[in-house]
PDB file of C-alpha atoms in Angstrom:
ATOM      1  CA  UNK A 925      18.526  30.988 -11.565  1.00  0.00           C
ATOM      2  CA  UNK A 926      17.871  34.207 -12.943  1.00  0.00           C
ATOM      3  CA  UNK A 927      14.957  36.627 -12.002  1.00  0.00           C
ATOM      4  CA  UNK A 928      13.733  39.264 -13.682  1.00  0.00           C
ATOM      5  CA  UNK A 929      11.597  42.222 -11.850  1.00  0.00           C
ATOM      6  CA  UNK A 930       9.930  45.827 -13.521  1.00  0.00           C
ATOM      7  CA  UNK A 931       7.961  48.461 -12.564  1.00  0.00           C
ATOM      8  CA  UNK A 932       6.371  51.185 -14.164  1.00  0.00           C
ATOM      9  CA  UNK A 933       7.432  54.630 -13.126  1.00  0.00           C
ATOM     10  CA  UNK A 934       3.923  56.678 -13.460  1.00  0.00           C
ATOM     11  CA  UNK A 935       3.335  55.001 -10.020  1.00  0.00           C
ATOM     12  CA  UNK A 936       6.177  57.066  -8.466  1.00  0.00           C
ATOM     13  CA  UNK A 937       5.134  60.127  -6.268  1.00  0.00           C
ATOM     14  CA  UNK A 938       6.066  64.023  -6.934  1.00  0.00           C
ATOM     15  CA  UNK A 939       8.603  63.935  -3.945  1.00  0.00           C
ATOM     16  CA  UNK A 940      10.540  61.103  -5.729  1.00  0.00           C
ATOM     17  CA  UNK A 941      13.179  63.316  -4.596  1.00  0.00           C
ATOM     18  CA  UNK A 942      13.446  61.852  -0.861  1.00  0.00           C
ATOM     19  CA  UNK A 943      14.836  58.644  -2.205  1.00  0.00           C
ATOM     20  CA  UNK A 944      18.181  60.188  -3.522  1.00  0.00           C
ATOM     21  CA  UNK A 945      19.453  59.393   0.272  1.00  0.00           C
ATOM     22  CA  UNK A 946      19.480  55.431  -0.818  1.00  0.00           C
ATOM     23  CA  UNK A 947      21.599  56.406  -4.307  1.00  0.00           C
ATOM     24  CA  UNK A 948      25.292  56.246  -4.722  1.00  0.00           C
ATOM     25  CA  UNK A 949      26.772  59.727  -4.939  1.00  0.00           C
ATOM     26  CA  UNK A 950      27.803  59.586  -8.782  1.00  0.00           C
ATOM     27  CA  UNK A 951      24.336  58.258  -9.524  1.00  0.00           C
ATOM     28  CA  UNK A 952      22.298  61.330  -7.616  1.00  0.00           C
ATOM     29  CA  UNK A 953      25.168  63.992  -9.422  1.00  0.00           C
ATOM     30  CA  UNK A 954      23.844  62.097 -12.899  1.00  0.00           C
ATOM     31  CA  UNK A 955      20.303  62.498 -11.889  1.00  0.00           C
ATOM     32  CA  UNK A 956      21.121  65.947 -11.395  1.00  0.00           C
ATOM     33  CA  UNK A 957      22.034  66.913 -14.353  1.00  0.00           C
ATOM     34  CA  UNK A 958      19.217  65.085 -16.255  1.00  0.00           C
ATOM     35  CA  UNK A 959      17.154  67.806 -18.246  1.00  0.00           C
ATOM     36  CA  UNK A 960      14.395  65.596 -18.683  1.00  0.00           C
ATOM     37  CA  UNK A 961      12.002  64.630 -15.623  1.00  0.00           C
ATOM     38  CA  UNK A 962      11.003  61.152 -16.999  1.00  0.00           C
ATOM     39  CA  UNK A 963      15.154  60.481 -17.485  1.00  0.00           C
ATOM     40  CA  UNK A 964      15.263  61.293 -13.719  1.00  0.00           C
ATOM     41  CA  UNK A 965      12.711  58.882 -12.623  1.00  0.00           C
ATOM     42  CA  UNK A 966      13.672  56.306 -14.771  1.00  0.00           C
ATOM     43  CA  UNK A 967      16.904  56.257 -13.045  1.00  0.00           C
ATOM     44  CA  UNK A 968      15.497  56.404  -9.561  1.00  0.00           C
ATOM     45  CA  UNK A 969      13.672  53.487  -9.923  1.00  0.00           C
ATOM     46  CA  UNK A 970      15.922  51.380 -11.849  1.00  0.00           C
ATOM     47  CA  UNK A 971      18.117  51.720  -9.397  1.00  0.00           C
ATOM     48  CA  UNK A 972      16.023  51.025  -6.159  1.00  0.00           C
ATOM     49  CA  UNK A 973      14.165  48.777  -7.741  1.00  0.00           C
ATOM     50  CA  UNK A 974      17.572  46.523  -8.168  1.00  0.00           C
ATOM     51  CA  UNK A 975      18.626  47.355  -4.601  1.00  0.00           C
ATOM     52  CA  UNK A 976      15.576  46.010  -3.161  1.00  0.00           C
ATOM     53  CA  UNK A 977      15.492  42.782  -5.089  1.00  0.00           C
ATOM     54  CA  UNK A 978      19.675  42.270  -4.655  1.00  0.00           C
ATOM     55  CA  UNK A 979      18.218  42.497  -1.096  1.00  0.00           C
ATOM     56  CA  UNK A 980      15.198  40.014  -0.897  1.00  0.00           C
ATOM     57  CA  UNK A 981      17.151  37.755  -3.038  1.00  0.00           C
ATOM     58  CA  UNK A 982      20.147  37.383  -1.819  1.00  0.00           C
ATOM     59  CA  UNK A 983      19.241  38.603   2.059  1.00  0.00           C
ATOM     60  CA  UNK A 984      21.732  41.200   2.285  1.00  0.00           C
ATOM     61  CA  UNK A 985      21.699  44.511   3.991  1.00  0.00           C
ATOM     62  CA  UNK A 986      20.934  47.403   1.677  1.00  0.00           C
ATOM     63  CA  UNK A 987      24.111  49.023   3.490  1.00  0.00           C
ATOM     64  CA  UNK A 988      26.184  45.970   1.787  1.00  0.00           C
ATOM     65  CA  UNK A 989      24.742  47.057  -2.447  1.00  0.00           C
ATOM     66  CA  UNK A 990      27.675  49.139  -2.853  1.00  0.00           C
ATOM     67  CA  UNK A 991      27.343  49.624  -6.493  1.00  0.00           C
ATOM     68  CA  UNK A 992      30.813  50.339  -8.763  1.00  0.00           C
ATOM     69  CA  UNK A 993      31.492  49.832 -12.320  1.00  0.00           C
ATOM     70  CA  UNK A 994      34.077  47.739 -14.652  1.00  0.00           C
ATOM     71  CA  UNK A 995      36.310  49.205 -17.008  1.00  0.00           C
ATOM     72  CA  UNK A 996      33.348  48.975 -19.331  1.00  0.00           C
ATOM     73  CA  UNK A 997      31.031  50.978 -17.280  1.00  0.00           C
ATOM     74  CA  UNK A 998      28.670  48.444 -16.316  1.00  0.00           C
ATOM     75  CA  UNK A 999      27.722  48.082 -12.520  1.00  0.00           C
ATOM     76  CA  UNK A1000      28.782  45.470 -10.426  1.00  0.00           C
ATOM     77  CA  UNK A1001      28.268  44.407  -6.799  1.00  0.00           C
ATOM     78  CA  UNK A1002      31.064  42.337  -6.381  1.00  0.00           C
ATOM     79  CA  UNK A1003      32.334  38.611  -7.852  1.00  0.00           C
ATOM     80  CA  UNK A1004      29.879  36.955  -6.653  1.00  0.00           C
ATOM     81  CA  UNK A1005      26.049  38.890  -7.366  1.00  0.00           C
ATOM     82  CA  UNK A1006      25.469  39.847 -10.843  1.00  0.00           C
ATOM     83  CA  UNK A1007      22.554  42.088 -12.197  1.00  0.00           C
ATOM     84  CA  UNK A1008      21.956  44.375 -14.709  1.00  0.00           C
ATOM     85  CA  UNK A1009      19.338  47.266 -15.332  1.00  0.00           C
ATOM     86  CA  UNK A1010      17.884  48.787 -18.503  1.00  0.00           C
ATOM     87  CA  UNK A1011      14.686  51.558 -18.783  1.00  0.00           C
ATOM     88  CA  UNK A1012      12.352  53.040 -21.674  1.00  0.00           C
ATOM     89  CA  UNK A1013       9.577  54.795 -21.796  1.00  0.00           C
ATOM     90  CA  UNK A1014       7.317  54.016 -18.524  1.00  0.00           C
ATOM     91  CA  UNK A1015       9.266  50.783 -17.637  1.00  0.00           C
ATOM     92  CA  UNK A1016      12.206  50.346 -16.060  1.00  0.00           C
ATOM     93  CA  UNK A1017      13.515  46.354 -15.507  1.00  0.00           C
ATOM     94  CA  UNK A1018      16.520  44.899 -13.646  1.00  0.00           C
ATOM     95  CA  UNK A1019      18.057  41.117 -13.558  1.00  0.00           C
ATOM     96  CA  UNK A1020      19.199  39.411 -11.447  1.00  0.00           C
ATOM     97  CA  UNK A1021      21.428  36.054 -11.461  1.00  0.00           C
ATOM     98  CA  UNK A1022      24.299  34.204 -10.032  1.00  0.00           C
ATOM     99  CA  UNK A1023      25.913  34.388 -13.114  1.00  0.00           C
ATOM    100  CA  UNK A1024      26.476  37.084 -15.607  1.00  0.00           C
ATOM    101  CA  UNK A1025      23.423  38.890 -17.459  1.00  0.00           C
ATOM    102  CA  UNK A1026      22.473  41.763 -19.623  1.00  0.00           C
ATOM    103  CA  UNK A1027      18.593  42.732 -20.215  1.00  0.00           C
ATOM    104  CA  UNK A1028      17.290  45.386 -22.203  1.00  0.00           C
ATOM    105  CA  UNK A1029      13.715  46.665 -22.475  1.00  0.00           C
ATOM    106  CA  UNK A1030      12.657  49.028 -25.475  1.00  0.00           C
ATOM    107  CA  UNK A1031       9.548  50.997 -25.862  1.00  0.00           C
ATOM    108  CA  UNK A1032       8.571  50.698 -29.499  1.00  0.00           C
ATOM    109  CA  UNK A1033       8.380  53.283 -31.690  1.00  0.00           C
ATOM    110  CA  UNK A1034       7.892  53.918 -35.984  1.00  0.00           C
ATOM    111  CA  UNK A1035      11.225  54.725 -37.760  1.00  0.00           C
ATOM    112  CA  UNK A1036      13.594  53.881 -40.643  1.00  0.00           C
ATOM    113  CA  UNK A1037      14.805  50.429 -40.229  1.00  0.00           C
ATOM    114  CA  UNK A1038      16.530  50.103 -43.219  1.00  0.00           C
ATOM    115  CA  UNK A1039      18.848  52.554 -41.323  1.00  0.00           C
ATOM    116  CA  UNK A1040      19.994  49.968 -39.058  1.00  0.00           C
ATOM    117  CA  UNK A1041      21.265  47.260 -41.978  1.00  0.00           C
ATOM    118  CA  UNK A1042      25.133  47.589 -40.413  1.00  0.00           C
ATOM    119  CA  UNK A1043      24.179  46.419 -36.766  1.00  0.00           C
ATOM    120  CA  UNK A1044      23.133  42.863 -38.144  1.00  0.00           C
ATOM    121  CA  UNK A1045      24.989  40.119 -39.332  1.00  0.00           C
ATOM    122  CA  UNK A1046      24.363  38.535 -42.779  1.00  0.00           C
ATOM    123  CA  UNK A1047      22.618  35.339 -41.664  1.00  0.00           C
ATOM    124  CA  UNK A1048      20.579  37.820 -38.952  1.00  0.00           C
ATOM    125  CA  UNK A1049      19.079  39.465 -41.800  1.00  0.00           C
ATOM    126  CA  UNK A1050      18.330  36.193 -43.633  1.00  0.00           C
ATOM    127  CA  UNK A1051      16.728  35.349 -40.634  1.00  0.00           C
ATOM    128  CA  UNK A1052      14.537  37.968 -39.984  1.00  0.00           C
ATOM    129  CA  UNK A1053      12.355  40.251 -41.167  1.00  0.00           C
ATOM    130  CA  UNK A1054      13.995  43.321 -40.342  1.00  0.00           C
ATOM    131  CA  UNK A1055      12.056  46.050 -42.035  1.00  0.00           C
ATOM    132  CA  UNK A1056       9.067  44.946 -39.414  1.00  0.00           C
ATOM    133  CA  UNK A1057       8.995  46.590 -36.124  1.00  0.00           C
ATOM    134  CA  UNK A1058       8.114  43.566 -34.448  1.00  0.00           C
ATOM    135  CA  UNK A1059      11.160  41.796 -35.771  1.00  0.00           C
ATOM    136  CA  UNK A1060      13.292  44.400 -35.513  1.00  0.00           C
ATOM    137  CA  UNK A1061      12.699  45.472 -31.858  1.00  0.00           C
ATOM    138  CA  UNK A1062      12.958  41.514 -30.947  1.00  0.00           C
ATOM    139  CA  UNK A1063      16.263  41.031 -32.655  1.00  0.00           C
ATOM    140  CA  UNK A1064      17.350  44.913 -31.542  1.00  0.00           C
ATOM    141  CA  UNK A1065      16.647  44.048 -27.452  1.00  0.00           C
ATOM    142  CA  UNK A1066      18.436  40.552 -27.931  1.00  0.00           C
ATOM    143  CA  UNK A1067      21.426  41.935 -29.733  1.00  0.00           C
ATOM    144  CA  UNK A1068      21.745  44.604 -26.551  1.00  0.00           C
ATOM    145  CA  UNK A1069      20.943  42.688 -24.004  1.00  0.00           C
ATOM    146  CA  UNK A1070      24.042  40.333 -25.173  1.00  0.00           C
ATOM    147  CA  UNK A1071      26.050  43.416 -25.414  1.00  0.00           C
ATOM    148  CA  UNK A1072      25.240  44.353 -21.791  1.00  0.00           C
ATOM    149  CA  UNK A1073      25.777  40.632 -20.766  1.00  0.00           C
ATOM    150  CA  UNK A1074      29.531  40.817 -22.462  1.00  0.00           C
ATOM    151  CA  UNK A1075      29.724  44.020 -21.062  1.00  0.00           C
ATOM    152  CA  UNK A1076      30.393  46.881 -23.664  1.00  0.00           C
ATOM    153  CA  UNK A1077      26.220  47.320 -25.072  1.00  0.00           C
ATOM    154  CA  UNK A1078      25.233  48.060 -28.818  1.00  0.00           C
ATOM    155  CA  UNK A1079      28.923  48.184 -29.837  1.00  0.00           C
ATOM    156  CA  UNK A1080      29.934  47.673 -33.130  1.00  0.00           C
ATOM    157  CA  UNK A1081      31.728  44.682 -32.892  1.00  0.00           C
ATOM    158  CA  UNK A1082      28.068  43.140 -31.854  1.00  0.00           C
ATOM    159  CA  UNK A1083      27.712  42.450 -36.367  1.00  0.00           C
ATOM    160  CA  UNK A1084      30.267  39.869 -35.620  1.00  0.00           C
ATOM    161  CA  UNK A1085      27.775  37.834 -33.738  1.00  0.00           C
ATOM    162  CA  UNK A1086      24.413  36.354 -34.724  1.00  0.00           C
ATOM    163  CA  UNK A1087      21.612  35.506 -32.504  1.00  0.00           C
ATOM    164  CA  UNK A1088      19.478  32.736 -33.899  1.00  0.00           C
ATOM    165  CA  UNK A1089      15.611  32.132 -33.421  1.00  0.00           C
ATOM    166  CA  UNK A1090      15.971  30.084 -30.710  1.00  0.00           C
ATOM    167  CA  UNK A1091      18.169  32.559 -28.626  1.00  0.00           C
ATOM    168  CA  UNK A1092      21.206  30.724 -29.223  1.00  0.00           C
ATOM    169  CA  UNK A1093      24.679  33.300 -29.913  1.00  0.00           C
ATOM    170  CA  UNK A1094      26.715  32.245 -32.534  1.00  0.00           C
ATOM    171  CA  UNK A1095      30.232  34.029 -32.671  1.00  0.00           C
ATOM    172  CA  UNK A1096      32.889  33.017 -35.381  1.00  0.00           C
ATOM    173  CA  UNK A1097      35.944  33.443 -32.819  1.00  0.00           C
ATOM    174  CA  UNK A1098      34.743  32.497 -29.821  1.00  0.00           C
ATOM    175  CA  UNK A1099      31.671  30.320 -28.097  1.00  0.00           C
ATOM    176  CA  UNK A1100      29.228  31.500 -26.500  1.00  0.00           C
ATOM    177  CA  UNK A1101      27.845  29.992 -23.749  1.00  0.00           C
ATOM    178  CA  UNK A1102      24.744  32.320 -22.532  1.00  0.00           C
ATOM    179  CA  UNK A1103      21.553  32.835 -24.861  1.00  0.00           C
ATOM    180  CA  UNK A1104      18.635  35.378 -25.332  1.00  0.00           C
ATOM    181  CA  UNK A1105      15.016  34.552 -24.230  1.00  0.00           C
ATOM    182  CA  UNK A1106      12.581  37.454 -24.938  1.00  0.00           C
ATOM    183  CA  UNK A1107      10.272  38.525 -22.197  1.00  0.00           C
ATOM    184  CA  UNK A1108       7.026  40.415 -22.360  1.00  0.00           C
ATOM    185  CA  UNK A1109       6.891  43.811 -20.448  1.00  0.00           C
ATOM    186  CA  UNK A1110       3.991  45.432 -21.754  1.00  0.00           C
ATOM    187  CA  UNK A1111       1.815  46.369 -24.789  1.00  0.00           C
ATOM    188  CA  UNK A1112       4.318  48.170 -27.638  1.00  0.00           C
ATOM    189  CA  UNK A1113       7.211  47.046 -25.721  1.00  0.00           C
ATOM    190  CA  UNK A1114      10.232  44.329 -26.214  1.00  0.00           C
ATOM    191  CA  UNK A1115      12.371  42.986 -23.567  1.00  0.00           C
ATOM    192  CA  UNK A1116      14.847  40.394 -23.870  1.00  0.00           C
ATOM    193  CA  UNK A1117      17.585  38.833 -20.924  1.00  0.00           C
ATOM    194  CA  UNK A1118      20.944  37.249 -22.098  1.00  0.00           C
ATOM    195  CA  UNK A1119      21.847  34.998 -18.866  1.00  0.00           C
ATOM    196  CA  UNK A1120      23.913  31.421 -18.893  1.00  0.00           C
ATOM    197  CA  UNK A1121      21.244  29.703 -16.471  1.00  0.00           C
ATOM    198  CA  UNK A1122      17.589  29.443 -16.164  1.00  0.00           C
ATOM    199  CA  UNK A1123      15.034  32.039 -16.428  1.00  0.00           C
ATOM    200  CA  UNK A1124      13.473  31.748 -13.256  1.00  0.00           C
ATOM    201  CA  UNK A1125      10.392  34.341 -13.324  1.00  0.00           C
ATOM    202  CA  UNK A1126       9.286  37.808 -14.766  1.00  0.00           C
ATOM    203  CA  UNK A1127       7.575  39.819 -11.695  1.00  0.00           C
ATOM    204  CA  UNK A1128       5.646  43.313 -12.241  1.00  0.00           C
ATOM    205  CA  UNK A1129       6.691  45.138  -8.855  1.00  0.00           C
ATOM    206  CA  UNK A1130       4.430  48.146  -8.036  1.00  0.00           C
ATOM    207  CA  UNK A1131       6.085  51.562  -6.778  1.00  0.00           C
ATOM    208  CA  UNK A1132       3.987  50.486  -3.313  1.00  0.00           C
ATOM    209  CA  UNK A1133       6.417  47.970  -2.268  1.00  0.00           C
ATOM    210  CA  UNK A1134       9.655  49.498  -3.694  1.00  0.00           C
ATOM    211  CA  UNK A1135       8.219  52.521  -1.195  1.00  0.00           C
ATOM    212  CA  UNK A1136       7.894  50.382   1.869  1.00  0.00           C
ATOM    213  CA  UNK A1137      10.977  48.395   1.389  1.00  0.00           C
ATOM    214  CA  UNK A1138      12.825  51.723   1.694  1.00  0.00           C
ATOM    215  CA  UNK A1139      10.336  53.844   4.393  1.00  0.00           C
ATOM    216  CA  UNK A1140      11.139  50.454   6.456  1.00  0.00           C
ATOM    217  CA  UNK A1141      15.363  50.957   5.959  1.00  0.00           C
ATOM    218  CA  UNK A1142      15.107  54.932   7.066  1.00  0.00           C
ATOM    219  CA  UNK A1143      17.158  55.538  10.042  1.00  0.00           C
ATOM    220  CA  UNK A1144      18.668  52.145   9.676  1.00  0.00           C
ATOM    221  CA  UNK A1145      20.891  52.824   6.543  1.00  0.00           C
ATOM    222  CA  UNK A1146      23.916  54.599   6.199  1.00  0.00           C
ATOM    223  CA  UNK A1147      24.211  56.651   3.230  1.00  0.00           C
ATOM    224  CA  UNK A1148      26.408  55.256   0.415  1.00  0.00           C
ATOM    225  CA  UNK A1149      29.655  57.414  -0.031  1.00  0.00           C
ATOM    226  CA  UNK A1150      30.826  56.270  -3.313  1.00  0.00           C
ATOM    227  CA  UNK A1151      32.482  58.994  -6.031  1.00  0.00           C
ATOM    228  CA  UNK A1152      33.614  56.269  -8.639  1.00  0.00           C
TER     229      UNK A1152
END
């Protein structure tokens, strides 16, 4: 089964600062060098918000969410738990599953669609109405959240593949056994998970109980040292 958890980060307190402790080094050096505040909190909670529900789900130790990264970049924690994260605007979401999964979340906002054309595949934009931010954001999160599930996000080679209106993936070279399911988040938001199981539920978590989780693990967790 696959879970799916967000929280809104205008909930977070001014001394967000306090929970860098519980971050892997290369993730607090990131933070660090974030110019924008929002950015900064975005990541903060994305990334607690995953440890805590890696936790609860799979009743681990916080000390055991070593987060690292593939050769793509993505993070991992191991063979064996697989999640993924994504943030926009006043949201941040993570997923969790036994199998591999990519979500993305998107806060939406007016532009040029027409701009985007190259990103689609034919039958895609036979499909939808893409000059429509409602269709476009729907088909835009899908799209990403299969590149995060494969690995490499909004890549290029992601024309080659067409996601249909029922969230199956069609790919001319290769089948694809995971699919899309779009999730709602919020009012002028999209979301969308690609996972190869069940969706098992979409819960809002409030800042309150990411902040107990971790006042609850002080003086009982050892500070990640991790430089990858």
């Amino acid at each position: 089964m696959t879970t799916i958890a967000y929280c809104k980060i205008n909930e977070m307190p001014t001394d967000w600062q306090r929970y860098l402790p519980f971050l892997e080094n290369d993730v607090v050096q990131r933070i660090g060098r974030m110019r924008k505040t929002e950015d900064q909190l975005r990541t903060v909670c994305a990334h607690l918000l995953t440890k805590m529900m890696l936790v609860t789900t799979y009743e681990m130790e916080l000390s055991e969410i070593r987060f690292t990264k593939d050769s793509n970049g993505k993070y991992q924690l191991g063979q064996d738990h697989h999640f993924n994260l994504s943030h926009s605007g006043s949201y941040v979401a993570c997923a969790i599953s036994d199998f591999p999964v990519g979500i993305d979340v998107e806060q939406q906002v007016t532009r040029d669609f027409s701009l985007f054309q190259t990103l689609w595949s034919e039958e895609e934009n036979h499909l939808y109405k893409l000059l429509e931010q409602e269709a476009f954001y729907a088909l835009w999160t899908a799209k990403e959240s299969y590149g995060k599930y494969k690995g490499f996000g909004l890549h290029d080679s992601l024309m080659e593949a067409t996601i249909r209106q029922d969230g199956s993936i069609h790919h001319p070279a290769s089948r694809v056994k995971a699919r899309t399911i779009p999730f709602f988040l919020a009012p002028g938001y999209s979301a969308a998970v690609c996972l190869e199981d069940s969706l098992e539920n979409v819960t809002h978590v409030q800042w309150a109980q990411i902040e107990t989780f971790f006042r609850e693990k002080v003086g009982t967790y050892e500070k990640i040292d991790l430089t990858n």
